[in-house]
Short mmCIF file of C-alpha atoms and ligand atoms in Angstrom, two decimals:
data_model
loop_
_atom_site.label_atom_id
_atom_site.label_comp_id
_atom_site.label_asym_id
_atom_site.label_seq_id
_atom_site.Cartn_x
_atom_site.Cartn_y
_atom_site.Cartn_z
CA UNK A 25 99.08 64.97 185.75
CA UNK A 26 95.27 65.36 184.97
CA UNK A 27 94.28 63.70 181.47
CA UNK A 28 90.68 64.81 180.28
CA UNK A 29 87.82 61.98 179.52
CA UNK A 30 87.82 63.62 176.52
CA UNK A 31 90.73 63.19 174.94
CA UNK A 32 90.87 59.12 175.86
CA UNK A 33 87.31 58.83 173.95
CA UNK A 34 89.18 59.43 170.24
CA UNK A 35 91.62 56.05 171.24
CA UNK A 36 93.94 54.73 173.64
CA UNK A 37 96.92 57.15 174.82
CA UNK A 38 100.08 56.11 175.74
CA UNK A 39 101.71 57.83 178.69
CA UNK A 40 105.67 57.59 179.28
CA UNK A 41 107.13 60.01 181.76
CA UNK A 42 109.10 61.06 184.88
CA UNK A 43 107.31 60.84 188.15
CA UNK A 44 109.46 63.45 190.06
CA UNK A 45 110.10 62.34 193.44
CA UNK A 46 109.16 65.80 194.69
CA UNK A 47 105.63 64.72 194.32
CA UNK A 48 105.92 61.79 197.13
CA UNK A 49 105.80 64.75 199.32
CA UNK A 50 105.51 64.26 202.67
CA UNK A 51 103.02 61.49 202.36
CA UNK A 52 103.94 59.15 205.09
CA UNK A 53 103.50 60.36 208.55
CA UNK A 54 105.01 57.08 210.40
CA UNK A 55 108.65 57.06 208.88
CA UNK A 56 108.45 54.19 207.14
CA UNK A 57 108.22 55.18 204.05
CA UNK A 58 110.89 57.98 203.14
CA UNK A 59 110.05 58.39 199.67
CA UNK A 60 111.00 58.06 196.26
CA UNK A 61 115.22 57.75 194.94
CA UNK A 62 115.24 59.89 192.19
CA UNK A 63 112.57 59.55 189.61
CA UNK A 64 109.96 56.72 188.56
CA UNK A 65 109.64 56.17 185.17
CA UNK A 66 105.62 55.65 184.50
CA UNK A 67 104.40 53.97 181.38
CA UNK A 68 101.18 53.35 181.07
CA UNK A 69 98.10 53.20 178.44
CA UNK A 70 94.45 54.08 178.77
CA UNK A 71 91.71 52.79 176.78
CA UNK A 72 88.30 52.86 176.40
CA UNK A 73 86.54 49.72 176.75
CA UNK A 74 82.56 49.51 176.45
CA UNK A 75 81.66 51.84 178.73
CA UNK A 76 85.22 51.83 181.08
CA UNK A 77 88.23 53.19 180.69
CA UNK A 78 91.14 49.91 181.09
CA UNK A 79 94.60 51.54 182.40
CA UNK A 80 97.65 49.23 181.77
CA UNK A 81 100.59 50.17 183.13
CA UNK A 82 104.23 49.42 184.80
CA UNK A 83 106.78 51.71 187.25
CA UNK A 84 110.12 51.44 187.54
CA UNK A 85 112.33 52.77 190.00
CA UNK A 86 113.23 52.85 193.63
CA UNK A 87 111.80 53.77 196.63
CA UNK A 88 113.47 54.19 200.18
CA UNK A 89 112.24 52.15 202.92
CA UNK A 90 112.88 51.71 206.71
CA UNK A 91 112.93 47.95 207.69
CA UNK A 92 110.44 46.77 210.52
CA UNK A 93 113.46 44.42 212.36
CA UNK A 94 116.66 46.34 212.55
CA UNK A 95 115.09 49.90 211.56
CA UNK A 96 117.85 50.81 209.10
CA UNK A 97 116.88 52.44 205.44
CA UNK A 98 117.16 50.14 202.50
CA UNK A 99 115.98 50.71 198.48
CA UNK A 100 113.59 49.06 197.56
CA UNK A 101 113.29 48.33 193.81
CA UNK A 102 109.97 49.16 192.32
CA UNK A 103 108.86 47.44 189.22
CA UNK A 104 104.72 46.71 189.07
CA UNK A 105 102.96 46.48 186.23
CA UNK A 106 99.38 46.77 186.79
CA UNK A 107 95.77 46.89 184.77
CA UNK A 108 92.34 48.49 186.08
CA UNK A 109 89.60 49.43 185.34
CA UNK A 110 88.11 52.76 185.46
CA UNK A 111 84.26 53.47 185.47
CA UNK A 112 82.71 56.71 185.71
CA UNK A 113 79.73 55.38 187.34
CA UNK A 114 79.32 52.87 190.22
CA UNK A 115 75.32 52.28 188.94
CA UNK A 116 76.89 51.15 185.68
CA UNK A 117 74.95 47.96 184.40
CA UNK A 118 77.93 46.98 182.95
CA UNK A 119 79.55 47.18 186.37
CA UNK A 120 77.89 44.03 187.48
CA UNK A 121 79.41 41.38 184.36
CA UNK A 122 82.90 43.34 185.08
CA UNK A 123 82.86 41.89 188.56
CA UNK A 124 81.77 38.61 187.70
CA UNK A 125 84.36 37.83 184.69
CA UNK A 126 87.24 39.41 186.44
CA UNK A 127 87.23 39.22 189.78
CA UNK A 128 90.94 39.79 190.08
CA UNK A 129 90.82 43.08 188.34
CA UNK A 130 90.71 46.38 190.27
CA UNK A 131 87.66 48.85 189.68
CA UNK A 132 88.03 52.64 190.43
CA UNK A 133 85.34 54.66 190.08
CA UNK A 134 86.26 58.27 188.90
CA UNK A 135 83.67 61.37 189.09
CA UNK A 136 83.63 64.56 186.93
CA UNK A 137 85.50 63.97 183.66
CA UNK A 138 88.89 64.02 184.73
CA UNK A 139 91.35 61.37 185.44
CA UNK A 140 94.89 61.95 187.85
CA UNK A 141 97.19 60.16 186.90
CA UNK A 142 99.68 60.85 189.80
CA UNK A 143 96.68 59.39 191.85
CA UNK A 144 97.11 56.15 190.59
CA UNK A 145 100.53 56.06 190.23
CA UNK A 146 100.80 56.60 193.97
CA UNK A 147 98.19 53.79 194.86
CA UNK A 148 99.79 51.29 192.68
CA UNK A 149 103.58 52.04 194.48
CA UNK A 150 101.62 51.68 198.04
CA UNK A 151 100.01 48.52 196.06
CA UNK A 152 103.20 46.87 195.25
CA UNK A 153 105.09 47.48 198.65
CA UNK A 154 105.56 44.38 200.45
CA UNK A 155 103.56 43.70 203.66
CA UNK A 156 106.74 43.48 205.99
CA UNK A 157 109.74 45.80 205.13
CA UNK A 158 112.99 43.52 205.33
CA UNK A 159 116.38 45.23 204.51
CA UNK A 160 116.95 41.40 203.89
CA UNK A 161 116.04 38.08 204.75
CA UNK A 162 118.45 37.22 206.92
CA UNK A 163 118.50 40.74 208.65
CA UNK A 164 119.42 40.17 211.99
CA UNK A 165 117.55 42.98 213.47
CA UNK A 166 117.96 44.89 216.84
CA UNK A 167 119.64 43.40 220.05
CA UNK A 168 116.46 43.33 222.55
CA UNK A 169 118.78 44.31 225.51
CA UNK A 170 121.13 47.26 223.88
CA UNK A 171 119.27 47.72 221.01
CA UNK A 172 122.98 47.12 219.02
CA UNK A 173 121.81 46.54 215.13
CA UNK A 174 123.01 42.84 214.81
CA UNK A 175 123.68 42.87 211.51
CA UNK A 176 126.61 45.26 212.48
CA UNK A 177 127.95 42.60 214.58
CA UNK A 178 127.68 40.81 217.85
CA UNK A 179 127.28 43.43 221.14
CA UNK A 180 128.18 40.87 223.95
CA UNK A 181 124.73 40.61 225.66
CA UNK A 182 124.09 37.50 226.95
CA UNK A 183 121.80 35.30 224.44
CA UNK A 184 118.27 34.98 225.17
CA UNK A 185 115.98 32.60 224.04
CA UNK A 186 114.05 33.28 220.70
CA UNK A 187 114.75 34.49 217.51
CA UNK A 188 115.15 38.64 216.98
CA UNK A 189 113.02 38.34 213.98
CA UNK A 190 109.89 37.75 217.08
CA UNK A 191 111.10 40.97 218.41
CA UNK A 192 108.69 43.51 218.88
CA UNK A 193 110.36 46.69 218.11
CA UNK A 194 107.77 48.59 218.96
CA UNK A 195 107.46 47.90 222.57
CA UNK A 196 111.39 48.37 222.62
CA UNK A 197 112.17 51.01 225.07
CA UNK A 198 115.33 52.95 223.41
CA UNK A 199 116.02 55.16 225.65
ZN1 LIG B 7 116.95 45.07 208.59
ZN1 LIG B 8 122.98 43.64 223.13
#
């Protein structure tokens, strides 16, 4: 969805609507990310402050994810809720005393005098994904011998010293 610059400048607009999971696309070429489960539900409110635009915001919904140990899909829920700045000008002065009173805030810069929402939307879902995808914490992961998917059950291999979770699944050869 693209919001003009113009319309935010009369007062702050409140967005709540349906991010169709059609638009995840085919955005994640490494299979770990398979997209979204049914729709997100985006609410979110842009305002104009000084010489910025402040977007405040939460998701909620569910996304489908492939775990890094025992490569099985999961949902995972989403639920951020997120505020940022947007400034239409990196040589703002303002710029400068945004930085320094809120370091923990997140700057975009946006050109022309539109804004996309979908663009954020989709930045703050990679945002809130967590760094390692666990179907669990006590996922038991892959067997490094068979490859069996312990959490399934035991596959007779003789035990081997270390935990699965050290596995490197990547350098598994599953053929
Ligand atoms: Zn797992
Ligand atoms: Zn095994």
């Amino acid at each position: 969805m693209i919001i003009s610059i113009k319309a935010l400048l009369r007062g702050p607009r409140h967005f709540d609507f349906e991010f169709d999971s059609d638009l995840w696309g085919d955005r994640d070429a490494n299979d770990q990310i398979l997209g979204l489960e049914g729709p997100l539900n985006v609410q979110m409110t842009i305002s104009k402050e000084e010489s910025n635009f402040v977007v405040e915001g939460r998701l909620s919904g569910g996304i489908r994810l492939r775990c890094d140990r025992c490569l099985d899909l999961y949902s995972h829920e989403l639920r951020p809720e997120f505020r940022l700045f947007l400034s239409s000008s990196p040589q703002d002065p303002d710029q400068r005393e945004i930085e320094l009173c809120e370091e923990d805030m997140a700057v975009r810069f946006i050109t022309g005098d539109e804004i996309d929402i979908d663009d954020i939307v989709i930045e703050q879902i990679y945002l809130s994904l967590p760094i390692k995808f666990l179907c669990g914490e006590g996922c038991n992961g892959l067997c490094p011998i068979c490859g069996t998917n312990l959490n399934r059950g035991k596959c007779g291999c003789p035990e081997k010293n270390g935990h699965p979770a050290f596995l490197k699944l990547k350098e598994l050869d599953m053929d």
